[in-house]
Amino acid sequence: MAVTLVVHEHKRLGRGLDLAALAEELRAAGIGLEFLTGELQGSHDPSGVVFTVLAALSGMEREYIRDRTLEGHESARARGKAIGGAAVTDENMLSMTLHLRAQDLSLRDVAARLVITSGKKKGCHPSAATVLRMLRDHDQQTAAM
């Protein structure tokens, strides 16, 4: 019985050397590859030269995109623009978060009890990740004093 791994596009499977290493593992296991869209559309031998070259080009494309993104962030910072979303936390929220943490509640439970008081997300609850970041920043600032 022949086994074929069907993937939407090669970029969904991996990039660069990771993709080449995965392709080699698939080839060794006798598993074929089929891509539904993209430059590699169709069935392929995972060890083929065309596949290897396009995997390398995908890795280079990824690095190019990353470099351009970082350059854009640096340029925006130089112009005084903020990178990332608007802050949703404030001193009142931190105070309530510290109070709730003292009650040994989970991050999700703490987040569910907090409400954002300003901005586009006013009336919503912050994420557990936001609560964690707020507590971590507070703990680091407290330890530095």
N, CA, C and O atoms as a MOPAC input file, in Angstrom:
PM7 MOZYME 1SCF
protein

 N      0.85000 1    -1.18400 1     0.00000 1
 C      0.00000 1     0.00000 1     0.00000 1
 C      0.89000 1     1.23900 1     0.00000 1
 O      1.77500 1     1.36400 1     0.84700 1
 N      0.66600 1     2.15500 1    -0.93900 1
 C      1.43600 1     3.39300 1    -1.03500 1
 C      0.81400 1     4.44500 1    -0.11800 1
 O     -0.40700 1     4.57100 1    -0.03100 1
 N      1.67400 1     5.19200 1     0.55800 1
 C      1.21900 1     6.23600 1     1.46700 1
 C      1.69400 1     7.57800 1     0.92300 1
 O      2.85700 1     7.73600 1     0.55100 1
 N      0.78400 1     8.53500 1     0.88300 1
 C      1.11400 1     9.87800 1     0.40800 1
 C      0.62700 1    10.89600 1     1.42500 1
 O     -0.52300 1    10.85500 1     1.86200 1
 N      1.50800 1    11.80400 1     1.79400 1
 C      1.14700 1    12.90800 1     2.67700 1
 C      0.67700 1    14.05600 1     1.79600 1
 O      1.43100 1    14.54100 1     0.95300 1
 N     -0.56500 1    14.49400 1     1.98500 1
 C     -1.13700 1    15.57600 1     1.18800 1
 C     -1.12200 1    16.84600 1     2.03600 1
 O     -1.63300 1    16.87100 1     3.15500 1
 N     -0.52000 1    17.90400 1     1.47400 1
 C     -0.36800 1    19.17500 1     2.18400 1
 C     -0.89800 1    20.29100 1     1.28800 1
 O     -0.72700 1    20.24400 1     0.06900 1
 N     -1.53800 1    21.28900 1     1.88400 1
 C     -2.09700 1    22.40300 1     1.10900 1
 C     -1.01100 1    23.08900 1     0.27800 1
 O     -1.17200 1    23.25600 1    -0.93000 1
 N      0.09500 1    23.48700 1     0.91900 1
 C      1.18800 1    24.17600 1     0.23700 1
 C      2.47800 1    23.86900 1     0.98100 1
 O      2.45800 1    23.65500 1     2.19300 1
 N      3.59000 1    23.84700 1     0.27400 1
 C      4.85400 1    23.46400 1     0.92500 1
 C      5.20000 1    24.36600 1     2.09500 1
 O      5.87900 1    23.92900 1     3.02500 1
 N      4.75600 1    25.59900 1     2.07400 1
 C      5.04100 1    26.51900 1     3.17600 1
 C      4.33900 1    26.08000 1     4.45500 1
 O      4.76900 1    26.44700 1     5.54900 1
 N      3.26200 1    25.29800 1     4.33700 1
 C      2.54300 1    24.79500 1     5.50100 1
 C      3.26300 1    23.61000 1     6.13400 1
 O      3.02400 1    23.27700 1     7.29500 1
 N      4.13000 1    22.98600 1     5.37700 1
 C      4.85100 1    21.81900 1     5.87100 1
 C      6.14100 1    22.21900 1     6.56600 1
 O      6.55000 1    21.56000 1     7.52200 1
 N      6.77700 1    23.25700 1     6.11900 1
 C      8.02900 1    23.70900 1     6.71700 1
 C      8.77900 1    24.59400 1     5.75000 1
 O      8.31900 1    24.85100 1     4.63800 1
 N      9.93100 1    25.05400 1     6.17700 1
 C     10.75400 1    25.91900 1     5.33300 1
 C     12.20900 1    25.51000 1     5.45200 1
 O     12.64400 1    24.97900 1     6.47400 1
 N     12.93800 1    25.76300 1     4.40300 1
 C     14.39000 1    25.60700 1     4.41700 1
 C     14.86500 1    24.22000 1     4.79400 1
 O     14.33900 1    23.21100 1     4.32500 1
 N     15.87300 1    24.19200 1     5.65500 1
 C     16.50100 1    22.93600 1     6.04200 1
 C     15.54500 1    22.01700 1     6.78500 1
 O     15.64200 1    20.79600 1     6.66100 1
 N     14.61800 1    22.59000 1     7.56100 1
 C     13.63100 1    21.77300 1     8.25900 1
 C     12.81000 1    20.96900 1     7.25900 1
 O     12.54800 1    19.78500 1     7.46600 1
 N     12.40800 1    21.62100 1     6.18000 1
 C     11.62200 1    20.95600 1     5.15000 1
 C     12.45000 1    19.89000 1     4.44700 1
 O     11.94700 1    18.80300 1     4.16200 1
 N     13.71300 1    20.19100 1     4.16500 1
 C     14.58700 1    19.21700 1     3.50700 1
 C     14.80400 1    17.99600 1     4.40300 1
 O     14.79600 1    16.86700 1     3.91200 1
 N     14.99900 1    18.20300 1     5.70200 1
 C     15.19800 1    17.08800 1     6.63100 1
 C     13.92100 1    16.24900 1     6.73800 1
 O     13.98800 1    15.02000 1     6.76000 1
 N     12.77100 1    16.90100 1     6.80500 1
 C     11.50200 1    16.18200 1     6.86100 1
 C     11.29400 1    15.37600 1     5.58500 1
 O     10.85700 1    14.22600 1     5.63300 1
 N     11.60300 1    15.97900 1     4.45600 1
 C     11.45400 1    15.27600 1     3.18000 1
 C     12.32400 1    14.02900 1     3.14300 1
 O     11.90000 1    12.99000 1     2.63800 1
 N     13.52700 1    14.12500 1     3.67100 1
 C     14.42200 1    12.95700 1     3.70100 1
 C     13.85100 1    11.86000 1     4.59000 1
 O     13.93500 1    10.68100 1     4.24500 1
 N     13.27600 1    12.22500 1     5.71800 1
 C     12.64900 1    11.24000 1     6.60300 1
 C     11.45600 1    10.57100 1     5.92800 1
 O     11.25800 1     9.36300 1     6.05600 1
 N     10.66500 1    11.36500 1     5.20800 1
 C      9.51900 1    10.79700 1     4.49600 1
 C      9.98400 1     9.84600 1     3.40100 1
 O      9.41600 1     8.76700 1     3.22800 1
 N     11.01300 1    10.24400 1     2.66400 1
 C     11.54600 1     9.39600 1     1.59900 1
 C     12.04100 1     8.07400 1     2.16800 1
 O     11.78300 1     7.01300 1     1.60000 1
 N     12.76200 1     8.13900 1     3.30700 1
 C     13.30100 1     6.93400 1     3.93500 1
 C     12.17300 1     6.00400 1     4.39500 1
 O     12.34100 1     4.78500 1     4.41100 1
 N     11.02500 1     6.58100 1     4.76800 1
 C      9.88700 1     5.77800 1     5.21100 1
 C      9.00000 1     5.34000 1     4.05100 1
 O      8.01300 1     4.63300 1     4.25300 1
 N      9.35200 1     5.76100 1     2.83300 1
 C      8.56300 1     5.37800 1     1.66300 1
 C      7.26300 1     6.14400 1     1.52000 1
 O      6.30900 1     5.65000 1     0.91900 1
 N      7.22100 1     7.34300 1     2.06700 1
 C      6.01200 1     8.17300 1     2.01800 1
 C      6.19700 1     9.24900 1     0.95600 1
 O      7.19900 1     9.96300 1     0.95700 1
 N      5.23000 1     9.36300 1     0.05100 1
 C      5.27000 1    10.38300 1    -0.98700 1
 C      4.66200 1    11.68500 1    -0.49400 1
 O      4.02100 1    11.73400 1     0.55600 1
 N      4.87400 1    12.73400 1    -1.26900 1
 C      4.32400 1    14.05100 1    -0.93100 1
 C      3.46700 1    14.55100 1    -2.08400 1
 O      3.80200 1    14.37200 1    -3.25500 1
 N      2.36100 1    15.17700 1    -1.72800 1
 C      1.53500 1    15.83700 1    -2.73200 1
 C      1.12200 1    17.18900 1    -2.18500 1
 O      0.60900 1    17.28900 1    -1.07100 1
 N      1.35000 1    18.23700 1    -2.98100 1
 C      0.97500 1    19.59000 1    -2.59400 1
 C     -0.20600 1    20.03000 1    -3.44600 1
 O     -0.19600 1    19.86700 1    -4.66700 1
 N     -1.21600 1    20.58400 1    -2.80200 1
 C     -2.42900 1    20.97800 1    -3.51100 1
 C     -2.27600 1    22.30100 1    -4.25200 1
 O     -2.89900 1    22.50100 1    -5.29500 1
 N     -1.44200 1    23.21900 1    -3.71800 1
 C     -1.25200 1    24.52900 1    -4.34900 1
 C      0.21000 1    24.93800 1    -4.23900 1
 O      1.01500 1    24.23800 1    -3.62500 1
 N      0.54500 1    26.07300 1    -4.83700 1
 C      1.88400 1    26.63700 1    -4.72700 1
 C      2.82700 1    26.18400 1    -5.81900 1
 O      2.43300 1    25.50600 1    -6.76800 1
 N      4.09900 1    26.57800 1    -5.66300 1
 C      5.11300 1    26.27800 1    -6.68000 1
 C      5.31200 1    24.78500 1    -6.87300 1
 O      5.68500 1    24.34800 1    -7.96200 1
 N      5.07200 1    24.00300 1    -5.84600 1
 C      5.31100 1    22.56300 1    -5.89400 1
 C      4.03200 1    21.75500 1    -6.11200 1
 O      3.99800 1    20.56200 1    -5.81100 1
 N      2.98800 1    22.38700 1    -6.62700 1
 C      1.70800 1    21.71100 1    -6.77300 1
 C      1.88400 1    20.38300 1    -7.50200 1
 O      2.54300 1    20.31100 1    -8.53900 1
 N      1.28500 1    19.33400 1    -6.94400 1
 C      1.35200 1    18.01000 1    -7.54800 1
 C      2.08700 1    17.02800 1    -6.65100 1
 O      2.46300 1    17.36300 1    -5.52800 1
 N      2.29300 1    15.80500 1    -7.15400 1
 C      2.99100 1    14.76200 1    -6.40300 1
 C      4.48500 1    14.87100 1    -6.61500 1
 O      4.94600 1    15.21000 1    -7.70500 1
 N      5.25100 1    14.57700 1    -5.54800 1
 C      6.69800 1    14.71800 1    -5.62500 1
 C      7.39900 1    13.60200 1    -4.88700 1
 O      6.89100 1    13.05700 1    -3.90700 1
 N      8.56700 1    13.27900 1    -5.37800 1
 C      9.49900 1    12.42800 1    -4.65100 1
 C     10.17600 1    13.35800 1    -3.65500 1
 O     10.82300 1    14.31800 1    -4.07400 1
 N     10.05300 1    13.11300 1    -2.34500 1
 C     10.60800 1    14.03400 1    -1.35400 1
 C     12.11000 1    14.26400 1    -1.48300 1
 O     12.62900 1    15.24900 1    -0.95800 1
 N     12.81200 1    13.37400 1    -2.17200 1
 C     14.26300 1    13.55800 1    -2.28200 1
 C     14.65900 1    14.22500 1    -3.59300 1
 O     15.84900 1    14.35000 1    -3.88100 1
 N     13.68900 1    14.65600 1    -4.39000 1
 C     13.97900 1    15.24200 1    -5.69300 1
 C     14.74200 1    16.55300 1    -5.60200 1
 O     14.63100 1    17.28900 1    -4.62100 1
 N     15.52000 1    16.83200 1    -6.64700 1
 C     16.34400 1    18.05100 1    -6.69600 1
 C     15.47400 1    19.29600 1    -6.71200 1
 O     15.77400 1    20.27000 1    -6.02100 1
 N     14.39800 1    19.27600 1    -7.49300 1
 C     13.51800 1    20.44800 1    -7.57000 1
 C     12.94500 1    20.75700 1    -6.19200 1
 O     12.88500 1    21.91200 1    -5.77200 1
 N     12.52700 1    19.71000 1    -5.50300 1
 C     11.97000 1    19.87900 1    -4.17000 1
 C     13.00100 1    20.50300 1    -3.23500 1
 O     12.67700 1    21.42300 1    -2.48400 1
 N     14.22600 1    20.01600 1    -3.27300 1
 C     15.29400 1    20.52000 1    -2.40400 1
 C     15.60100 1    21.98800 1    -2.69200 1
 O     15.77200 1    22.78200 1    -1.76700 1
 N     15.67000 1    22.34400 1    -3.96500 1
 C     15.96300 1    23.73900 1    -4.34500 1
 C     14.85000 1    24.66400 1    -3.87400 1
 O     15.12300 1    25.73300 1    -3.32700 1
 N     13.59700 1    24.26300 1    -4.08000 1
 C     12.48800 1    25.11500 1    -3.65700 1
 C     12.40400 1    25.21300 1    -2.13800 1
 O     11.99900 1    26.24700 1    -1.60500 1
 N     12.78000 1    24.15200 1    -1.44000 1
 C     12.81800 1    24.21800 1     0.02700 1
 C     13.84700 1    25.25200 1     0.47100 1
 O     13.59500 1    26.03400 1     1.38700 1
 N     15.00400 1    25.25400 1    -0.18100 1
 C     16.04600 1    26.23700 1     0.16200 1
 C     15.57100 1    27.65400 1    -0.14800 1
 O     15.80300 1    28.57200 1     0.63900 1
 N     14.90900 1    27.83700 1    -1.28500 1
 C     14.38300 1    29.16400 1    -1.63600 1
 C     13.33500 1    29.63000 1    -0.63500 1
 O     13.27000 1    30.81600 1    -0.31300 1
 N     12.51800 1    28.71200 1    -0.14300 1
 C     11.51100 1    29.06700 1     0.86300 1
 C     12.18000 1    29.55300 1     2.14300 1
 O     11.71600 1    30.50300 1     2.77300 1
 N     13.27200 1    28.89700 1     2.52100 1
 C     14.02000 1    29.33000 1     3.70700 1
 C     14.58900 1    30.72200 1     3.52900 1
 O     14.56100 1    31.53700 1     4.45100 1
 N     15.11100 1    30.99600 1     2.32700 1
 C     15.65200 1    32.32600 1     2.05000 1
 C     14.53300 1    33.36900 1     2.05900 1
 O     14.72400 1    34.48500 1     2.54200 1
 N     13.36200 1    33.00200 1     1.52200 1
 C     12.21600 1    33.91200 1     1.51900 1
 C     11.81100 1    34.25100 1     2.95300 1
 O     11.50300 1    35.40200 1     3.26300 1
 N     11.81500 1    33.25300 1     3.81100 1
 C     11.45500 1    33.46800 1     5.21300 1
 C     12.40800 1    34.45400 1     5.86900 1
 O     11.97400 1    35.36500 1     6.57300 1
 N     13.70100 1    34.27700 1     5.64300 1
 C     14.69400 1    35.20000 1     6.20400 1
 C     14.51300 1    36.61200 1     5.66400 1
 O     14.64200 1    37.58600 1     6.40600 1
 N     14.21400 1    36.72500 1     4.37000 1
 C     13.99600 1    38.02900 1     3.74900 1
 C     12.79900 1    38.72100 1     4.39700 1
 O     12.87300 1    39.90300 1     4.73200 1
 N     11.69900 1    37.99200 1     4.57500 1
 C     10.50000 1    38.56100 1     5.19600 1
 C     10.80500 1    38.99800 1     6.61800 1
 O     10.38600 1    40.07400 1     7.04500 1
 N     11.54000 1    38.16200 1     7.35500 1
 C     11.89600 1    38.49100 1     8.73600 1
 C     12.74600 1    39.76600 1     8.78400 1
 O     12.48900 1    40.65400 1     9.59700 1
 N     13.75000 1    39.85300 1     7.92100 1
 C     14.62700 1    41.03000 1     7.89500 1
 C     13.84400 1    42.29400 1     7.54900 1
 O     14.04000 1    43.33400 1     8.17800 1
 N     12.96700 1    42.21100 1     6.56200 1
 C     12.17600 1    43.38100 1     6.17000 1
 C     11.23300 1    43.80500 1     7.30500 1
 O     11.02800 1    44.99900 1     7.52200 1
 N     10.67000 1    42.85500 1     8.01500 1
 C      9.78800 1    43.16400 1     9.13500 1
 C     10.55500 1    43.87800 1    10.23900 1
 O     10.08700 1    44.88000 1    10.78000 1
 N     11.73500 1    43.35900 1    10.57100 1
 C     12.55800 1    43.99500 1    11.60200 1
 C     12.99000 1    45.39600 1    11.18900 1
 O     13.01300 1    46.30600 1    12.01700 1
 N     13.33500 1    45.57800 1     9.91000 1
 C     13.68800 1    46.91100 1     9.41400 1
 C     12.50100 1    47.86400 1     9.54500 1
 O     12.66600 1    49.02400 1     9.92500 1
 N     11.31400 1    47.37200 1     9.23000 1
 C     10.11100 1    48.19300 1     9.35900 1
 C      9.86000 1    48.59700 1    10.80300 1
 O      9.47300 1    49.73400 1    11.07200 1
 N     10.07800 1    47.67000 1    11.73700 1
 C      9.90800 1    47.98900 1    13.16100 1
 C     10.90800 1    49.04700 1    13.60200 1
 O     10.55400 1    49.98500 1    14.31700 1
 N     12.16400 1    48.89600 1    13.17300 1
 C     13.18800 1    49.88500 1    13.53500 1
 C     12.84700 1    51.25400 1    12.96700 1
 O     12.99200 1    52.26700 1    13.65000 1
 N     12.39600 1    51.28400 1    11.72700 1
 C     12.02400 1    52.54300 1    11.08600 1
 C     10.85400 1    53.20300 1    11.82800 1
 O     10.85500 1    54.41500 1    12.04200 1
 N      9.86600 1    52.40600 1    12.21400 1
 C      8.71800 1    52.95000 1    12.93700 1
 C      9.13900 1    53.49700 1    14.29000 1
 O      8.69800 1    54.57400 1    14.69300 1
 N      9.99500 1    52.75600 1    14.99800 1
 C     10.47500 1    53.24000 1    16.30600 1
 C     11.23300 1    54.55500 1    16.14700 1
 O     11.09100 1    55.46000 1    16.96900 1
 N     12.03900 1    54.65900 1    15.08900 1
 C     12.81100 1    55.88500 1    14.84900 1
 C     11.88300 1    57.07300 1    14.60700 1
 O     12.23100 1    58.21200 1    14.92000 1
 N     10.70800 1    56.80600 1    14.05400 1
 C      9.72700 1    57.87100 1    13.81300 1
 C      8.81800 1    58.09000 1    15.01000 1
 O      7.89300 1    58.90000 1    14.94700 1
 N      9.07600 1    57.36800 1    16.11300 1
 C      8.28900 1    57.54900 1    17.32600 1
 C      7.00300 1    56.75100 1    17.36800 1
 O      6.14900 1    57.00600 1    18.21700 1
 N      6.84600 1    55.79600 1    16.47500 1
 C      5.64300 1    54.96000 1    16.45300 1
 C      5.81300 1    53.79700 1    17.41500 1
 O      6.91400 1    53.27300 1    17.58500 1
 N      4.72800 1    53.40500 1    18.03300 1
 C      4.74100 1    52.27000 1    18.94800 1
 C      4.52100 1    50.98900 1    18.14800 1
 O      3.72900 1    50.96000 1    17.20700 1
 N      5.22300 1    49.94400 1    18.53100 1
 C      5.05700 1    48.64000 1    17.89800 1
 C      4.20200 1    47.79200 1    18.82800 1
 O      4.44200 1    47.75200 1    20.03500 1
 N      3.22400 1    47.12700 1    18.27900 1
 C      2.35200 1    46.28200 1    19.09100 1
 C      1.03000 1    46.96900 1    19.34600 1
 O      0.79900 1    48.09500 1    18.90400 1
 N      0.17900 1    46.28300 1    20.05600 1
 C     -1.15300 1    46.80800 1    20.33900 1
 C     -1.15100 1    47.82900 1    21.46000 1
 O     -0.15200 1    48.01700 1    22.15400 1
 N     -2.26900 1    48.47200 1    21.61800 1
 C     -2.43000 1    49.46500 1    22.67900 1
 C     -2.43100 1    48.77300 1    24.03600 1
 O     -2.92500 1    47.65300 1    24.17400 1
 N     -1.88400 1    49.43800 1    25.01900 1
 C     -1.84900 1    48.89000 1    26.37500 1
 C     -3.27300 1    48.79000 1    26.91600 1
 O     -4.07600 1    49.71100 1    26.76400 1
 N     -3.56800 1    47.66300 1    27.54600 1
 C     -4.90800 1    47.47800 1    28.11300 1
 C     -4.85800 1    47.43100 1    29.63000 1
 O     -5.89400 1    47.33800 1    30.28800 1
 N     -3.65500 1    47.49600 1    30.18800 1
 C     -3.52200 1    47.41800 1    31.64400 1
 C     -3.25100 1    48.80200 1    32.21400 1
 O     -2.74900 1    49.69100 1    31.52600 1
 N     -3.59300 1    48.96100 1    33.48100 1
 C     -3.30200 1    50.20400 1    34.18900 1
 C     -3.02300 1    49.86700 1    35.64900 1
 O     -3.06000 1    48.69800 1    36.03300 1
 N     -2.74700 1    50.87400 1    36.46000 1
 C     -2.41000 1    50.64300 1    37.87100 1
 C     -3.56800 1    50.00700 1    38.64500 1
 O     -3.34900 1    49.15900 1    39.51000 1
 N     -4.80000 1    50.41900 1    38.33000 1
 C     -5.95300 1    49.82200 1    39.01600 1
 C     -6.06700 1    48.33600 1    38.70400 1
 O     -6.34800 1    47.53000 1    39.59100 1
 N     -5.84600 1    47.97200 1    37.43700 1
 C     -5.91700 1    46.57200 1    37.05900 1
 C     -4.79100 1    45.78000 1    37.72600 1
 O     -5.00000 1    44.64600 1    38.15700 1
 N     -3.60400 1    46.37200 1    37.81300 1
 C     -2.48800 1    45.70200 1    38.47600 1
 C     -2.81300 1    45.47000 1    39.94700 1
 O     -2.55900 1    44.38900 1    40.47800 1
 N     -3.36300 1    46.46200 1    40.59300 1
 C     -3.72600 1    46.34100 1    42.00300 1
 C     -4.73100 1    45.20600 1    42.21300 1
 O     -4.58000 1    44.39700 1    43.12900 1
 N     -5.75600 1    45.15200 1    41.36100 1
 C     -6.76400 1    44.08900 1    41.46400 1
 C     -6.13700 1    42.72900 1    41.14800 1
 O     -6.48000 1    41.72800 1    41.77700 1
 N     -5.23700 1    42.69100 1    40.19500 1
 C     -4.57100 1    41.44200 1    39.82200 1
 C     -3.74300 1    40.91300 1    40.98700 1
 O     -3.76500 1    39.71500 1    41.26900 1
 N     -3.01700 1    41.79400 1    41.66200 1
 C     -2.21700 1    41.37400 1    42.81100 1
 C     -3.11200 1    40.84800 1    43.93300 1
 O     -2.77700 1    39.86900 1    44.59900 1
 N     -4.25800 1    41.51100 1    44.13300 1
 C     -5.22000 1    41.05700 1    45.14700 1
 C     -5.75300 1    39.65400 1    44.80900 1
 O     -5.84600 1    38.78800 1    45.67900 1
 N     -6.09900 1    39.44800 1    43.53600 1
 C     -6.63400 1    38.15200 1    43.11300 1
 C     -5.56000 1    37.05900 1    43.14400 1
 O     -5.85700 1    35.90500 1    43.45400 1
 N     -4.31300 1    37.42300 1    42.82100 1
 C     -3.22500 1    36.44600 1    42.87800 1
 C     -3.01900 1    35.96900 1    44.31400 1
 O     -2.70800 1    34.80100 1    44.54700 1
 N     -3.19100 1    36.86700 1    45.26500 1
 C     -3.03100 1    36.50200 1    46.68200 1
 C     -4.08500 1    35.48200 1    47.11300 1
 O     -3.91000 1    34.80400 1    48.12500 1
 N     -5.16300 1    35.37000 1    46.36400 1
 C     -6.20700 1    34.39300 1    46.66400 1
 C     -5.94900 1    33.05300 1    45.97000 1
 O     -6.80800 1    32.17200 1    45.98500 1
 N     -4.77700 1    32.89800 1    45.36600 1
 C     -4.36500 1    31.66300 1    44.68000 1
 C     -5.29500 1    31.26300 1    43.54100 1
 O     -5.56800 1    30.07900 1    43.34400 1
 N     -5.77900 1    32.24400 1    42.79600 1
 C     -6.60200 1    31.96000 1    41.62400 1
 C     -5.69800 1    31.69400 1    40.42400 1
 O     -4.57200 1    32.18900 1    40.37500 1
 N     -6.17800 1    30.92600 1    39.47100 1
 C     -5.40600 1    30.67900 1    38.24800 1
 C     -5.38100 1    31.94700 1    37.39900 1
 O     -6.17800 1    32.86200 1    37.60800 1
 N     -4.46300 1    31.99100 1    36.44500 1
 C     -4.37800 1    33.15800 1    35.56000 1
 C     -5.68300 1    33.36100 1    34.79700 1
 O     -6.13300 1    34.49300 1    34.62000 1
 N     -6.28400 1    32.27400 1    34.35000 1
 C     -7.55300 1    32.38900 1    33.61900 1
 C     -8.66000 1    32.94000 1    34.50500 1
 O     -9.46800 1    33.75700 1    34.06400 1
 N     -8.69500 1    32.48800 1    35.76400 1
 C     -9.71300 1    32.99300 1    36.68800 1
 C     -9.48800 1    34.47100 1    36.99100 1
 O    -10.43900 1    35.24800 1    37.07300 1
 N     -8.22300 1    34.85300 1    37.15600 1
 C     -7.90600 1    36.26800 1    37.39200 1
 C     -8.34300 1    37.09000 1    36.18400 1
 O     -9.00600 1    38.11700 1    36.33400 1
 N     -7.97100 1    36.63900 1    34.98400 1
 C     -8.32300 1    37.37400 1    33.76700 1
 C     -9.83500 1    37.50900 1    33.61600 1
 O    -10.32300 1    38.55000 1    33.17400 1
 N    -10.58100 1    36.46500 1    33.98100 1
 C    -12.04100 1    36.49700 1    33.85400 1
 C    -12.68400 1    37.50200 1    34.80100 1
 O    -13.80200 1    37.95500 1    34.55700 1
 N    -11.99300 1    37.85300 1    35.87200 1
 C    -12.54400 1    38.79900 1    36.84600 1
 C    -12.12600 1    40.24400 1    36.57200 1
 O    -12.65200 1    41.17300 1    37.18500 1
 N    -11.18100 1    40.43000 1    35.65500 1
 C    -10.70900 1    41.77100 1    35.32000 1
 C    -11.46000 1    42.30200 1    34.10600 1
 O    -11.92100 1    41.53000 1    33.26600 1
 N    -11.57900 1    43.62600 1    34.01900 1
 C    -12.24200 1    44.26200 1    32.88900 1
 C    -11.36900 1    45.41800 1    32.40500 1
 O    -10.89300 1    46.22700 1    33.20200 1
 N    -11.17000 1    45.48500 1    31.11100 1
 C    -10.40800 1    46.57900 1    30.50100 1
 C    -11.27600 1    47.82800 1    30.54600 1
 O    -12.44300 1    47.79600 1    30.15500 1
 N    -10.69700 1    48.93700 1    31.02700 1
 C    -11.50700 1    50.13700 1    31.27800 1
 C    -11.38700 1    51.22600 1    30.22600 1
 O    -12.09500 1    52.23000 1    30.29900 1
 N    -10.50000 1    51.04900 1    29.24600 1
 C    -10.36500 1    52.10700 1    28.23500 1
 C     -9.91200 1    51.50700 1    26.90800 1
 O     -9.47600 1    50.35800 1    26.83300 1
 N    -10.03000 1    52.31700 1    25.87600 1
 C     -9.55700 1    51.91100 1    24.56200 1
 C    -10.56100 1    51.07800 1    23.79000 1
 O    -11.72600 1    50.95600 1    24.16800 1
 N    -10.07600 1    50.51000 1    22.69700 1
 C    -10.92800 1    49.75000 1    21.79800 1
 C    -11.49400 1    48.49000 1    22.45000 1
 O    -12.56500 1    48.01500 1    22.07100 1
 N    -10.77400 1    47.95800 1    23.42400 1
 C    -11.20800 1    46.72000 1    24.07900 1
 C    -11.93700 1    46.97500 1    25.40300 1
 O    -12.08100 1    46.07100 1    26.22600 1
 N    -12.38900 1    48.20000 1    25.59200 1
 C    -13.09400 1    48.55800 1    26.82300 1
 C    -14.26100 1    47.61100 1    27.04600 1
 O    -15.03900 1    47.33200 1    26.13300 1
 N    -14.37100 1    47.11400 1    28.29800 1
 C    -15.44800 1    46.21300 1    28.65400 1
 C    -15.10600 1    44.73900 1    28.46300 1
 O    -15.84800 1    43.87000 1    28.91900 1
 N    -13.99500 1    44.44900 1    27.79600 1
 C    -13.57400 1    43.05900 1    27.57400 1
 C    -12.64300 1    42.62600 1    28.70500 1
 O    -12.16900 1    43.44800 1    29.48900 1
 N    -12.39700 1    41.35100 1    28.76800 1
 C    -11.45700 1    40.79900 1    29.74600 1
 C    -10.07200 1    40.68300 1    29.08800 1
 O     -9.98000 1    40.36100 1    27.90300 1
 N     -9.01300 1    40.94000 1    29.83500 1
 C     -7.67800 1    40.71700 1    29.27400 1
 C     -7.42100 1    39.21700 1    29.14900 1
 O     -8.08000 1    38.41000 1    29.80500 1
 N     -6.47400 1    38.85600 1    28.31500 1
 C     -6.12400 1    37.44000 1    28.18100 1
 C     -5.28400 1    36.99700 1    29.37500 1
 O     -4.72000 1    37.82100 1    30.09500 1
 N     -5.21300 1    35.69900 1    29.56900 1
 C     -4.35500 1    35.16200 1    30.62800 1
 C     -2.90200 1    35.53700 1    30.36800 1
 O     -2.14500 1    35.76800 1    31.31100 1
 N     -2.50200 1    35.60200 1    29.09200 1
 C     -1.13400 1    35.99300 1    28.74600 1
 C     -0.85200 1    37.43300 1    29.16700 1
 O      0.24800 1    37.74000 1    29.62700 1
 N     -1.83000 1    38.31000 1    29.01500 1
 C     -1.67200 1    39.70200 1    29.44400 1
 C     -1.51400 1    39.77000 1    30.95300 1
 O     -0.68200 1    40.52400 1    31.45800 1
 N     -2.30500 1    38.98900 1    31.67800 1
 C     -2.20900 1    38.95600 1    33.14100 1
 C     -0.83700 1    38.43900 1    33.55300 1
 O     -0.20100 1    39.00500 1    34.44300 1
 N     -0.38100 1    37.37200 1    32.91500 1
 C      0.93900 1    36.82500 1    33.22000 1
 C      2.03200 1    37.85600 1    32.97200 1
 O      2.92600 1    38.03100 1    33.80000 1
 N      1.96300 1    38.53500 1    31.83600 1
 C      2.96400 1    39.55400 1    31.48500 1
 C      2.94100 1    40.69600 1    32.50100 1
 O      3.99600 1    41.18000 1    32.91100 1
 N      1.75000 1    41.12800 1    32.90800 1
 C      1.61300 1    42.21000 1    33.87800 1
 C      2.23200 1    41.80100 1    35.21600 1
 O      2.95800 1    42.58300 1    35.83100 1
 N      1.94500 1    40.57000 1    35.66900 1
 C      2.51200 1    40.09800 1    36.93900 1
 C      4.02400 1    39.91500 1    36.84600 1
 O      4.75100 1    40.26100 1    37.77700 1
 N      4.49500 1    39.37300 1    35.72900 1
 C      5.93600 1    39.17300 1    35.54900 1
 C      6.67100 1    40.51600 1    35.56600 1
 O      7.70900 1    40.65300 1    36.21500 1
 N      6.12500 1    41.51200 1    34.84500 1
 C      6.74700 1    42.84800 1    34.83300 1
 C      6.75600 1    43.45100 1    36.23400 1
 O      7.75400 1    44.03700 1    36.65400 1
 N      5.65200 1    43.30900 1    36.95000 1
 C      5.57600 1    43.83200 1    38.30900 1
 C      6.59700 1    43.16000 1    39.20300 1
 O      7.30400 1    43.83300 1    39.95300 1
 N      6.68300 1    41.83000 1    39.13300 1
 C      7.62500 1    41.08000 1    39.96200 1
 C      9.07600 1    41.45300 1    39.64400 1
 O      9.90900 1    41.54100 1    40.54600 1
 N      9.37100 1    41.66900 1    38.36500 1
 C     10.73300 1    42.05600 1    37.98200 1
 C     11.06600 1    43.45200 1    38.49400 1
 O     12.17700 1    43.69000 1    38.96700 1
 N     10.11700 1    44.37000 1    38.40300 1
 C     10.35300 1    45.73000 1    38.89400 1
 C     10.50900 1    45.73100 1    40.41900 1
 O     11.33700 1    46.46400 1    40.96000 1
 N      9.72500 1    44.92000 1    41.09800 1
 C      9.80000 1    44.84100 1    42.55100 1
 C     11.13600 1    44.23400 1    42.98400 1
 O     11.74500 1    44.69700 1    43.94900 1
 N     11.58800 1    43.21000 1    42.28000 1
 C     12.86000 1    42.56000 1    42.60900 1
 C     14.04300 1    43.47700 1    42.36000 1
 O     15.06100 1    43.37500 1    43.04400 1
 N     13.92100 1    44.37700 1    41.38200 1
 C     15.01900 1    45.29300 1    41.03800 1
 C     15.17600 1    46.39600 1    42.07700 1
 O     16.21900 1    47.04800 1    42.12300 1
 N     14.17800 1    46.61300 1    42.89900 1
 C     14.24200 1    47.70100 1    43.88700 1
 C     14.99300 1    47.30700 1    45.11500 1
 O     15.13400 1    48.11100 1    46.03700 1

